[in-house]
mmJSON file of the N, C-alpha and C atoms, coordinates in Angstrom:
{"data_MODEL":{"atom_site":{
"group_PDB":["ATOM","ATOM","ATOM","ATOM","ATOM","ATOM","ATOM","ATOM","ATOM","ATOM","ATOM","ATOM","ATOM","ATOM","ATOM","ATOM","ATOM","ATOM","ATOM","ATOM","ATOM","ATOM","ATOM","ATOM","ATOM","ATOM","ATOM","ATOM","ATOM","ATOM","ATOM","ATOM","ATOM","ATOM","ATOM","ATOM","ATOM","ATOM","ATOM","ATOM","ATOM","ATOM","ATOM","ATOM","ATOM","ATOM","ATOM","ATOM","ATOM","ATOM","ATOM","ATOM","ATOM","ATOM","ATOM","ATOM","ATOM","ATOM","ATOM","ATOM","ATOM","ATOM","ATOM","ATOM","ATOM","ATOM","ATOM","ATOM","ATOM","ATOM","ATOM","ATOM","ATOM","ATOM","ATOM","ATOM","ATOM","ATOM","ATOM","ATOM","ATOM","ATOM","ATOM","ATOM","ATOM","ATOM","ATOM","ATOM","ATOM","ATOM","ATOM","ATOM","ATOM","ATOM","ATOM","ATOM","ATOM","ATOM","ATOM","ATOM","ATOM","ATOM","ATOM","ATOM","ATOM","ATOM","ATOM","ATOM","ATOM","ATOM","ATOM","ATOM","ATOM","ATOM","ATOM","ATOM","ATOM","ATOM","ATOM","ATOM","ATOM","ATOM","ATOM","ATOM","ATOM","ATOM","ATOM","ATOM","ATOM","ATOM","ATOM","ATOM","ATOM","ATOM","ATOM","ATOM","ATOM","ATOM","ATOM","ATOM","ATOM","ATOM","ATOM","ATOM","ATOM","ATOM","ATOM","ATOM","ATOM","ATOM","ATOM","ATOM","ATOM","ATOM","ATOM","ATOM","ATOM","ATOM","ATOM","ATOM","ATOM","ATOM","ATOM","ATOM","ATOM","ATOM","ATOM","ATOM","ATOM","ATOM","ATOM","ATOM","ATOM","ATOM","ATOM","ATOM","ATOM","ATOM","ATOM","ATOM","ATOM","ATOM","ATOM","ATOM","ATOM","ATOM","ATOM","ATOM","ATOM","ATOM","ATOM","ATOM","ATOM","ATOM","ATOM","ATOM","ATOM","ATOM","ATOM","ATOM","ATOM"],
"id":[1,2,3,4,5,6,7,8,9,10,11,12,13,14,15,16,17,18,19,20,21,22,23,24,25,26,27,28,29,30,31,32,33,34,35,36,37,38,39,40,41,42,43,44,45,46,47,48,49,50,51,52,53,54,55,56,57,58,59,60,61,62,63,64,65,66,67,68,69,70,71,72,73,74,75,76,77,78,79,80,81,82,83,84,85,86,87,88,89,90,91,92,93,94,95,96,97,98,99,100,101,102,103,104,105,106,107,108,109,110,111,112,113,114,115,116,117,118,119,120,121,122,123,124,125,126,127,128,129,130,131,132,133,134,135,136,137,138,139,140,141,142,143,144,145,146,147,148,149,150,151,152,153,154,155,156,157,158,159,160,161,162,163,164,165,166,167,168,169,170,171,172,173,174,175,176,177,178,179,180,181,182,183,184,185,186,187,188,189,190,191,192,193,194,195,196,197,198,199,200,201],
"type_symbol":["N","C","C","N","C","C","N","C","C","N","C","C","N","C","C","N","C","C","N","C","C","N","C","C","N","C","C","N","C","C","N","C","C","N","C","C","N","C","C","N","C","C","N","C","C","N","C","C","N","C","C","N","C","C","N","C","C","N","C","C","N","C","C","N","C","C","N","C","C","N","C","C","N","C","C","N","C","C","N","C","C","N","C","C","N","C","C","N","C","C","N","C","C","N","C","C","N","C","C","N","C","C","N","C","C","N","C","C","N","C","C","N","C","C","N","C","C","N","C","C","N","C","C","N","C","C","N","C","C","N","C","C","N","C","C","N","C","C","N","C","C","N","C","C","N","C","C","N","C","C","N","C","C","N","C","C","N","C","C","N","C","C","N","C","C","N","C","C","N","C","C","N","C","C","N","C","C","N","C","C","N","C","C","N","C","C","N","C","C","N","C","C","N","C","C","N","C","C","N","C","C"],
"label_atom_id":["N","CA","C","N","CA","C","N","CA","C","N","CA","C","N","CA","C","N","CA","C","N","CA","C","N","CA","C","N","CA","C","N","CA","C","N","CA","C","N","CA","C","N","CA","C","N","CA","C","N","CA","C","N","CA","C","N","CA","C","N","CA","C","N","CA","C","N","CA","C","N","CA","C","N","CA","C","N","CA","C","N","CA","C","N","CA","C","N","CA","C","N","CA","C","N","CA","C","N","CA","C","N","CA","C","N","CA","C","N","CA","C","N","CA","C","N","CA","C","N","CA","C","N","CA","C","N","CA","C","N","CA","C","N","CA","C","N","CA","C","N","CA","C","N","CA","C","N","CA","C","N","CA","C","N","CA","C","N","CA","C","N","CA","C","N","CA","C","N","CA","C","N","CA","C","N","CA","C","N","CA","C","N","CA","C","N","CA","C","N","CA","C","N","CA","C","N","CA","C","N","CA","C","N","CA","C","N","CA","C","N","CA","C","N","CA","C","N","CA","C","N","CA","C","N","CA","C","N","CA","C","N","CA","C"],
"label_alt_id":[null,null,null,null,null,null,null,null,null,null,null,null,null,null,null,null,null,null,null,null,null,null,null,null,null,null,null,null,null,null,null,null,null,null,null,null,null,null,null,null,null,null,null,null,null,null,null,null,null,null,null,null,null,null,null,null,null,null,null,null,null,null,null,null,null,null,null,null,null,null,null,null,null,null,null,null,null,null,null,null,null,null,null,null,null,null,null,null,null,null,null,null,null,null,null,null,null,null,null,null,null,null,null,null,null,null,null,null,null,null,null,null,null,null,null,null,null,null,null,null,null,null,null,null,null,null,null,null,null,null,null,null,null,null,null,null,null,null,null,null,null,null,null,null,null,null,null,null,null,null,null,null,null,null,null,null,null,null,null,null,null,null,null,null,null,null,null,null,null,null,null,null,null,null,null,null,null,null,null,null,null,null,null,null,null,null,null,null,null,null,null,null,null,null,null,null,null,null,null,null,null],
"label_comp_id":["UNK","UNK","UNK","UNK","UNK","UNK","UNK","UNK","UNK","UNK","UNK","UNK","UNK","UNK","UNK","UNK","UNK","UNK","UNK","UNK","UNK","UNK","UNK","UNK","UNK","UNK","UNK","UNK","UNK","UNK","UNK","UNK","UNK","UNK","UNK","UNK","UNK","UNK","UNK","UNK","UNK","UNK","UNK","UNK","UNK","UNK","UNK","UNK","UNK","UNK","UNK","UNK","UNK","UNK","UNK","UNK","UNK","UNK","UNK","UNK","UNK","UNK","UNK","UNK","UNK","UNK","UNK","UNK","UNK","UNK","UNK","UNK","UNK","UNK","UNK","UNK","UNK","UNK","UNK","UNK","UNK","UNK","UNK","UNK","UNK","UNK","UNK","UNK","UNK","UNK","UNK","UNK","UNK","UNK","UNK","UNK","UNK","UNK","UNK","UNK","UNK","UNK","UNK","UNK","UNK","UNK","UNK","UNK","UNK","UNK","UNK","UNK","UNK","UNK","UNK","UNK","UNK","UNK","UNK","UNK","UNK","UNK","UNK","UNK","UNK","UNK","UNK","UNK","UNK","UNK","UNK","UNK","UNK","UNK","UNK","UNK","UNK","UNK","UNK","UNK","UNK","UNK","UNK","UNK","UNK","UNK","UNK","UNK","UNK","UNK","UNK","UNK","UNK","UNK","UNK","UNK","UNK","UNK","UNK","UNK","UNK","UNK","UNK","UNK","UNK","UNK","UNK","UNK","UNK","UNK","UNK","UNK","UNK","UNK","UNK","UNK","UNK","UNK","UNK","UNK","UNK","UNK","UNK","UNK","UNK","UNK","UNK","UNK","UNK","UNK","UNK","UNK","UNK","UNK","UNK","UNK","UNK","UNK","UNK","UNK","UNK"],
"label_asym_id":["A","A","A","A","A","A","A","A","A","A","A","A","A","A","A","A","A","A","A","A","A","A","A","A","A","A","A","A","A","A","A","A","A","A","A","A","A","A","A","A","A","A","A","A","A","A","A","A","A","A","A","A","A","A","A","A","A","A","A","A","A","A","A","A","A","A","A","A","A","A","A","A","A","A","A","A","A","A","A","A","A","A","A","A","A","A","A","A","A","A","A","A","A","A","A","A","A","A","A","A","A","A","A","A","A","A","A","A","A","A","A","A","A","A","A","A","A","A","A","A","A","A","A","A","A","A","A","A","A","A","A","A","A","A","A","A","A","A","A","A","A","A","A","A","A","A","A","A","A","A","A","A","A","A","A","A","A","A","A","A","A","A","A","A","A","A","A","A","A","A","A","A","A","A","A","A","A","A","A","A","A","A","A","A","A","A","A","A","A","A","A","A","A","A","A","A","A","A","A","A","A"],
"label_entity_id":["1","1","1","1","1","1","1","1","1","1","1","1","1","1","1","1","1","1","1","1","1","1","1","1","1","1","1","1","1","1","1","1","1","1","1","1","1","1","1","1","1","1","1","1","1","1","1","1","1","1","1","1","1","1","1","1","1","1","1","1","1","1","1","1","1","1","1","1","1","1","1","1","1","1","1","1","1","1","1","1","1","1","1","1","1","1","1","1","1","1","1","1","1","1","1","1","1","1","1","1","1","1","1","1","1","1","1","1","1","1","1","1","1","1","1","1","1","1","1","1","1","1","1","1","1","1","1","1","1","1","1","1","1","1","1","1","1","1","1","1","1","1","1","1","1","1","1","1","1","1","1","1","1","1","1","1","1","1","1","1","1","1","1","1","1","1","1","1","1","1","1","1","1","1","1","1","1","1","1","1","1","1","1","1","1","1","1","1","1","1","1","1","1","1","1","1","1","1","1","1","1"],
"label_seq_id":[1,1,1,2,2,2,3,3,3,4,4,4,5,5,5,6,6,6,7,7,7,8,8,8,9,9,9,10,10,10,11,11,11,12,12,12,13,13,13,14,14,14,15,15,15,16,16,16,17,17,17,18,18,18,19,19,19,20,20,20,21,21,21,22,22,22,23,23,23,24,24,24,25,25,25,26,26,26,27,27,27,28,28,28,29,29,29,30,30,30,31,31,31,32,32,32,33,33,33,34,34,34,35,35,35,36,36,36,37,37,37,38,38,38,39,39,39,40,40,40,41,41,41,42,42,42,43,43,43,44,44,44,45,45,45,46,46,46,47,47,47,48,48,48,49,49,49,50,50,50,51,51,51,52,52,52,53,53,53,54,54,54,55,55,55,56,56,56,57,57,57,58,58,58,59,59,59,60,60,60,61,61,61,62,62,62,63,63,63,64,64,64,65,65,65,66,66,66,67,67,67],
"pdbx_PDB_ins_code":[null,null,null,null,null,null,null,null,null,null,null,null,null,null,null,null,null,null,null,null,null,null,null,null,null,null,null,null,null,null,null,null,null,null,null,null,null,null,null,null,null,null,null,null,null,null,null,null,null,null,null,null,null,null,null,null,null,null,null,null,null,null,null,null,null,null,null,null,null,null,null,null,null,null,null,null,null,null,null,null,null,null,null,null,null,null,null,null,null,null,null,null,null,null,null,null,null,null,null,null,null,null,null,null,null,null,null,null,null,null,null,null,null,null,null,null,null,null,null,null,null,null,null,null,null,null,null,null,null,null,null,null,null,null,null,null,null,null,null,null,null,null,null,null,null,null,null,null,null,null,null,null,null,null,null,null,null,null,null,null,null,null,null,null,null,null,null,null,null,null,null,null,null,null,null,null,null,null,null,null,null,null,null,null,null,null,null,null,null,null,null,null,null,null,null,null,null,null,null,null,null],
"Cartn_x":[164.269,164.036,165.226,164.898,166.115,166.498,167.48,168.084,167.025,166.219,165.23,164.209,163.851,162.856,163.441,164.76,165.351,165.536,165.683,165.798,164.508,163.503,162.186,161.778,162.136,161.938,162.503,163.83,164.722,163.955,163.729,163.106,161.602,160.864,159.692,159.822,160.971,161.273,161.625,162.505,162.935,161.69,160.811,159.561,158.774,158.63,157.866,158.623,159.865,160.579,160.559,160.648,160.486,159.107,158.074,156.661,156.529,157.081,156.952,157.601,158.969,159.72,158.849,158.402,157.562,156.451,155.719,154.497,154.839,156.012,156.588,157.023,157.812,158.138,156.955,156.13,154.831,154.058,154.223,153.55,154.274,155.671,156.493,156.274,156.106,155.871,154.427,153.74,152.323,152.477,153.252,153.31,154.397,155.324,156.296,156.573,156.345,156.413,157.939,158.691,160.103,160.706,161.482,162.234,161.233,159.994,158.891,159.36,159.676,160.037,161.169,162.21,163.016,162.674,161.8,161.19,160.271,159.515,158.753,159.411,160.696,161.387,162.167,162.341,162.835,161.921,160.731,159.541,159.34,159.288,159.157,160.315,161.56,162.574,162.493,161.98,161.971,160.788,159.767,158.62,159.177,160.096,160.538,161.382,162.241,162.926,161.925,160.783,159.804,159.415,158.991,158.579,159.561,160.695,161.796,161.748,161.915,161.665,160.58,159.498,158.216,158.511,159.071,159.264,160.363,161.229,162.242,161.628,160.876,159.963,159.208,158.471,157.643,158.44,159.758,160.635,161.094,161.428,161.978,160.785,159.531,158.383,158.316,158.507,158.262,159.373,160.613,161.721,161.466,160.94,160.602,159.722,158.571,157.713,158.104,159.191,159.736,160.757,161.229,162.197,161.531],
"Cartn_y":[45.273,46.899,47.26,47.891,48.374,49.859,50.395,51.585,52.9,52.855,54.011,53.876,52.645,52.306,52.704,52.376,52.639,54.146,54.876,56.422,57.096,56.264,56.939,56.745,55.584,55.168,56.319,56.6,57.43,58.753,59.252,60.659,60.732,59.531,59.603,59.875,59.259,59.246,60.808,61.433,62.75,63.779,63.401,64.331,64.223,63.152,62.988,63.63,63.455,64.198,65.647,66.198,67.653,68.114,67.345,67.809,67.889,66.874,66.889,68.133,68.238,69.521,70.701,71.054,72.087,72.301,71.115,71.238,71.631,71.172,71.512,72.891,73.289,74.555,75.626,75.312,75.992,76.323,74.934,75.349,76.156,76.013,76.978,78.326,78.629,79.976,80.492,79.661,79.996,80.616,79.775,79.904,80.951,81.23,82.053,83.23,84.6,85.66,86.146,85.841,86.128,85.434,86.199,85.606,85.059,85.499,84.981,85.101,86.196,86.513,85.528,85.249,84.323,82.855,82.574,81.27,81.115,82.144,81.904,81.765,82.451,82.394,80.931,80.344,79.029,78.058,78.343,77.328,77.345,78.654,78.903,78.204,78.403,77.717,76.213,75.576,74.169,73.756,74.591,74.274,74.165,75.064,74.918,73.873,73.434,72.18,70.969,70.946,69.81,69.738,70.972,71.044,70.379,70.645,70.202,68.637,68.035,66.722,66.049,66.585,66.252,66.024,67.038,67.067,65.949,65.781,64.796,63.343,63.269,61.878,61.644,62.697,62.381,62.136,62.799,62.426,61.183,60.724,59.213,58.268,58.678,57.738,57.692,58.872,58.747,57.967,58.003,57.221,55.813,55.377,54.112,53.406,54.055,53.686,53.735,54.4,54.337,53.206,52.583,51.458,50.245],
"Cartn_z":[68.746,68.282,67.38,66.418,65.591,66.092,65.554,66.01,65.988,65.035,65.032,65.96,66.169,67.442,68.702,68.718,70.045,70.285,69.181,69.347,69.57,68.972,69.168,70.753,71.216,72.593,73.636,73.203,74.075,73.878,72.709,72.558,73.117,73.114,73.965,75.477,75.911,77.334,77.605,76.763,76.962,76.886,75.903,75.794,77.045,77.689,79.017,80.229,80.225,81.24,81.096,80.06,79.675,80.06,79.64,79.96,81.461,82.256,83.754,84.268,83.75,84.242,83.981,82.772,82.579,83.396,83.839,84.693,86.0,86.613,87.939,87.9,86.962,87.036,86.842,86.192,85.948,87.308,88.045,89.514,90.402,90.219,91.165,90.68,89.322,88.898,89.465,89.571,90.046,91.518,92.271,93.669,93.891,93.252,93.476,92.581,93.065,92.229,92.082,92.908,92.986,91.646,90.906,89.7,88.751,88.562,87.854,86.193,85.965,84.575,84.084,84.767,84.43,84.411,85.387,85.303,84.225,83.868,82.717,81.287,81.281,80.066,80.078,81.198,81.147,80.789,81.119,80.799,79.26,78.849,77.459,76.687,77.052,76.39,76.288,77.616,77.561,76.765,76.616,75.689,74.291,73.97,72.516,72.279,73.211,73.109,73.071,73.713,73.739,72.333,71.712,70.343,69.381,69.578,68.69,68.869,70.1,70.256,69.728,69.681,69.192,67.578,67.058,65.627,65.182,65.993,65.713,65.946,66.833,67.072,65.716,65.211,64.098,62.912,62.737,61.531,61.813,62.895,62.916,62.725,62.982,62.65,61.143,60.607,58.958,58.456,58.925,58.531,58.816,59.706,60.145,59.145,58.753,57.774,56.283,56.008,54.731,54.462,55.474,55.426,54.826],
"occupancy":[1.0,1.0,1.0,1.0,1.0,1.0,1.0,1.0,1.0,1.0,1.0,1.0,1.0,1.0,1.0,1.0,1.0,1.0,1.0,1.0,1.0,1.0,1.0,1.0,1.0,1.0,1.0,1.0,1.0,1.0,1.0,1.0,1.0,1.0,1.0,1.0,1.0,1.0,1.0,1.0,1.0,1.0,1.0,1.0,1.0,1.0,1.0,1.0,1.0,1.0,1.0,1.0,1.0,1.0,1.0,1.0,1.0,1.0,1.0,1.0,1.0,1.0,1.0,1.0,1.0,1.0,1.0,1.0,1.0,1.0,1.0,1.0,1.0,1.0,1.0,1.0,1.0,1.0,1.0,1.0,1.0,1.0,1.0,1.0,1.0,1.0,1.0,1.0,1.0,1.0,1.0,1.0,1.0,1.0,1.0,1.0,1.0,1.0,1.0,1.0,1.0,1.0,1.0,1.0,1.0,1.0,1.0,1.0,1.0,1.0,1.0,1.0,1.0,1.0,1.0,1.0,1.0,1.0,1.0,1.0,1.0,1.0,1.0,1.0,1.0,1.0,1.0,1.0,1.0,1.0,1.0,1.0,1.0,1.0,1.0,1.0,1.0,1.0,1.0,1.0,1.0,1.0,1.0,1.0,1.0,1.0,1.0,1.0,1.0,1.0,1.0,1.0,1.0,1.0,1.0,1.0,1.0,1.0,1.0,1.0,1.0,1.0,1.0,1.0,1.0,1.0,1.0,1.0,1.0,1.0,1.0,1.0,1.0,1.0,1.0,1.0,1.0,1.0,1.0,1.0,1.0,1.0,1.0,1.0,1.0,1.0,1.0,1.0,1.0,1.0,1.0,1.0,1.0,1.0,1.0,1.0,1.0,1.0,1.0,1.0,1.0],
"B_iso_or_equiv":[0.0,0.0,0.0,0.0,0.0,0.0,0.0,0.0,0.0,0.0,0.0,0.0,0.0,0.0,0.0,0.0,0.0,0.0,0.0,0.0,0.0,0.0,0.0,0.0,0.0,0.0,0.0,0.0,0.0,0.0,0.0,0.0,0.0,0.0,0.0,0.0,0.0,0.0,0.0,0.0,0.0,0.0,0.0,0.0,0.0,0.0,0.0,0.0,0.0,0.0,0.0,0.0,0.0,0.0,0.0,0.0,0.0,0.0,0.0,0.0,0.0,0.0,0.0,0.0,0.0,0.0,0.0,0.0,0.0,0.0,0.0,0.0,0.0,0.0,0.0,0.0,0.0,0.0,0.0,0.0,0.0,0.0,0.0,0.0,0.0,0.0,0.0,0.0,0.0,0.0,0.0,0.0,0.0,0.0,0.0,0.0,0.0,0.0,0.0,0.0,0.0,0.0,0.0,0.0,0.0,0.0,0.0,0.0,0.0,0.0,0.0,0.0,0.0,0.0,0.0,0.0,0.0,0.0,0.0,0.0,0.0,0.0,0.0,0.0,0.0,0.0,0.0,0.0,0.0,0.0,0.0,0.0,0.0,0.0,0.0,0.0,0.0,0.0,0.0,0.0,0.0,0.0,0.0,0.0,0.0,0.0,0.0,0.0,0.0,0.0,0.0,0.0,0.0,0.0,0.0,0.0,0.0,0.0,0.0,0.0,0.0,0.0,0.0,0.0,0.0,0.0,0.0,0.0,0.0,0.0,0.0,0.0,0.0,0.0,0.0,0.0,0.0,0.0,0.0,0.0,0.0,0.0,0.0,0.0,0.0,0.0,0.0,0.0,0.0,0.0,0.0,0.0,0.0,0.0,0.0,0.0,0.0,0.0,0.0,0.0,0.0],
"pdbx_formal_charge":[null,null,null,null,null,null,null,null,null,null,null,null,null,null,null,null,null,null,null,null,null,null,null,null,null,null,null,null,null,null,null,null,null,null,null,null,null,null,null,null,null,null,null,null,null,null,null,null,null,null,null,null,null,null,null,null,null,null,null,null,null,null,null,null,null,null,null,null,null,null,null,null,null,null,null,null,null,null,null,null,null,null,null,null,null,null,null,null,null,null,null,null,null,null,null,null,null,null,null,null,null,null,null,null,null,null,null,null,null,null,null,null,null,null,null,null,null,null,null,null,null,null,null,null,null,null,null,null,null,null,null,null,null,null,null,null,null,null,null,null,null,null,null,null,null,null,null,null,null,null,null,null,null,null,null,null,null,null,null,null,null,null,null,null,null,null,null,null,null,null,null,null,null,null,null,null,null,null,null,null,null,null,null,null,null,null,null,null,null,null,null,null,null,null,null,null,null,null,null,null,null],
"auth_seq_id":[1,1,1,2,2,2,3,3,3,4,4,4,5,5,5,6,6,6,7,7,7,8,8,8,9,9,9,10,10,10,11,11,11,12,12,12,13,13,13,14,14,14,15,15,15,16,16,16,17,17,17,18,18,18,19,19,19,20,20,20,21,21,21,22,22,22,23,23,23,24,24,24,25,25,25,26,26,26,27,27,27,28,28,28,29,29,29,30,30,30,31,31,31,32,32,32,33,33,33,34,34,34,35,35,35,36,36,36,37,37,37,38,38,38,39,39,39,40,40,40,41,41,41,42,42,42,43,43,43,44,44,44,45,45,45,46,46,46,47,47,47,48,48,48,49,49,49,50,50,50,51,51,51,52,52,52,53,53,53,54,54,54,55,55,55,56,56,56,57,57,57,58,58,58,59,59,59,60,60,60,61,61,61,62,62,62,63,63,63,64,64,64,65,65,65,66,66,66,67,67,67],
"auth_comp_id":["UNK","UNK","UNK","UNK","UNK","UNK","UNK","UNK","UNK","UNK","UNK","UNK","UNK","UNK","UNK","UNK","UNK","UNK","UNK","UNK","UNK","UNK","UNK","UNK","UNK","UNK","UNK","UNK","UNK","UNK","UNK","UNK","UNK","UNK","UNK","UNK","UNK","UNK","UNK","UNK","UNK","UNK","UNK","UNK","UNK","UNK","UNK","UNK","UNK","UNK","UNK","UNK","UNK","UNK","UNK","UNK","UNK","UNK","UNK","UNK","UNK","UNK","UNK","UNK","UNK","UNK","UNK","UNK","UNK","UNK","UNK","UNK","UNK","UNK","UNK","UNK","UNK","UNK","UNK","UNK","UNK","UNK","UNK","UNK","UNK","UNK","UNK","UNK","UNK","UNK","UNK","UNK","UNK","UNK","UNK","UNK","UNK","UNK","UNK","UNK","UNK","UNK","UNK","UNK","UNK","UNK","UNK","UNK","UNK","UNK","UNK","UNK","UNK","UNK","UNK","UNK","UNK","UNK","UNK","UNK","UNK","UNK","UNK","UNK","UNK","UNK","UNK","UNK","UNK","UNK","UNK","UNK","UNK","UNK","UNK","UNK","UNK","UNK","UNK","UNK","UNK","UNK","UNK","UNK","UNK","UNK","UNK","UNK","UNK","UNK","UNK","UNK","UNK","UNK","UNK","UNK","UNK","UNK","UNK","UNK","UNK","UNK","UNK","UNK","UNK","UNK","UNK","UNK","UNK","UNK","UNK","UNK","UNK","UNK","UNK","UNK","UNK","UNK","UNK","UNK","UNK","UNK","UNK","UNK","UNK","UNK","UNK","UNK","UNK","UNK","UNK","UNK","UNK","UNK","UNK","UNK","UNK","UNK","UNK","UNK","UNK"],
"auth_asym_id":["A","A","A","A","A","A","A","A","A","A","A","A","A","A","A","A","A","A","A","A","A","A","A","A","A","A","A","A","A","A","A","A","A","A","A","A","A","A","A","A","A","A","A","A","A","A","A","A","A","A","A","A","A","A","A","A","A","A","A","A","A","A","A","A","A","A","A","A","A","A","A","A","A","A","A","A","A","A","A","A","A","A","A","A","A","A","A","A","A","A","A","A","A","A","A","A","A","A","A","A","A","A","A","A","A","A","A","A","A","A","A","A","A","A","A","A","A","A","A","A","A","A","A","A","A","A","A","A","A","A","A","A","A","A","A","A","A","A","A","A","A","A","A","A","A","A","A","A","A","A","A","A","A","A","A","A","A","A","A","A","A","A","A","A","A","A","A","A","A","A","A","A","A","A","A","A","A","A","A","A","A","A","A","A","A","A","A","A","A","A","A","A","A","A","A","A","A","A","A","A","A"],
"auth_atom_id":["N","CA","C","N","CA","C","N","CA","C","N","CA","C","N","CA","C","N","CA","C","N","CA","C","N","CA","C","N","CA","C","N","CA","C","N","CA","C","N","CA","C","N","CA","C","N","CA","C","N","CA","C","N","CA","C","N","CA","C","N","CA","C","N","CA","C","N","CA","C","N","CA","C","N","CA","C","N","CA","C","N","CA","C","N","CA","C","N","CA","C","N","CA","C","N","CA","C","N","CA","C","N","CA","C","N","CA","C","N","CA","C","N","CA","C","N","CA","C","N","CA","C","N","CA","C","N","CA","C","N","CA","C","N","CA","C","N","CA","C","N","CA","C","N","CA","C","N","CA","C","N","CA","C","N","CA","C","N","CA","C","N","CA","C","N","CA","C","N","CA","C","N","CA","C","N","CA","C","N","CA","C","N","CA","C","N","CA","C","N","CA","C","N","CA","C","N","CA","C","N","CA","C","N","CA","C","N","CA","C","N","CA","C","N","CA","C","N","CA","C","N","CA","C","N","CA","C","N","CA","C","N","CA","C"],
"pdbx_PDB_model_num":[1,1,1,1,1,1,1,1,1,1,1,1,1,1,1,1,1,1,1,1,1,1,1,1,1,1,1,1,1,1,1,1,1,1,1,1,1,1,1,1,1,1,1,1,1,1,1,1,1,1,1,1,1,1,1,1,1,1,1,1,1,1,1,1,1,1,1,1,1,1,1,1,1,1,1,1,1,1,1,1,1,1,1,1,1,1,1,1,1,1,1,1,1,1,1,1,1,1,1,1,1,1,1,1,1,1,1,1,1,1,1,1,1,1,1,1,1,1,1,1,1,1,1,1,1,1,1,1,1,1,1,1,1,1,1,1,1,1,1,1,1,1,1,1,1,1,1,1,1,1,1,1,1,1,1,1,1,1,1,1,1,1,1,1,1,1,1,1,1,1,1,1,1,1,1,1,1,1,1,1,1,1,1,1,1,1,1,1,1,1,1,1,1,1,1,1,1,1,1,1,1]
}}}
């Protein structure tokens, strides 16, 4: 694997971990009304981070194909 492929692999792992965390927190949010607003804000924030990771992954993919 080259450096770009390694970075893609790591970003893929990070995306999967964030997706799992978002799902778990979403389940907690549904079960727990206390601090619901703050938890929803955190879930939204993590969703934005995942979108950025998705964008970075695609950019690396484009770089890999242009080499």
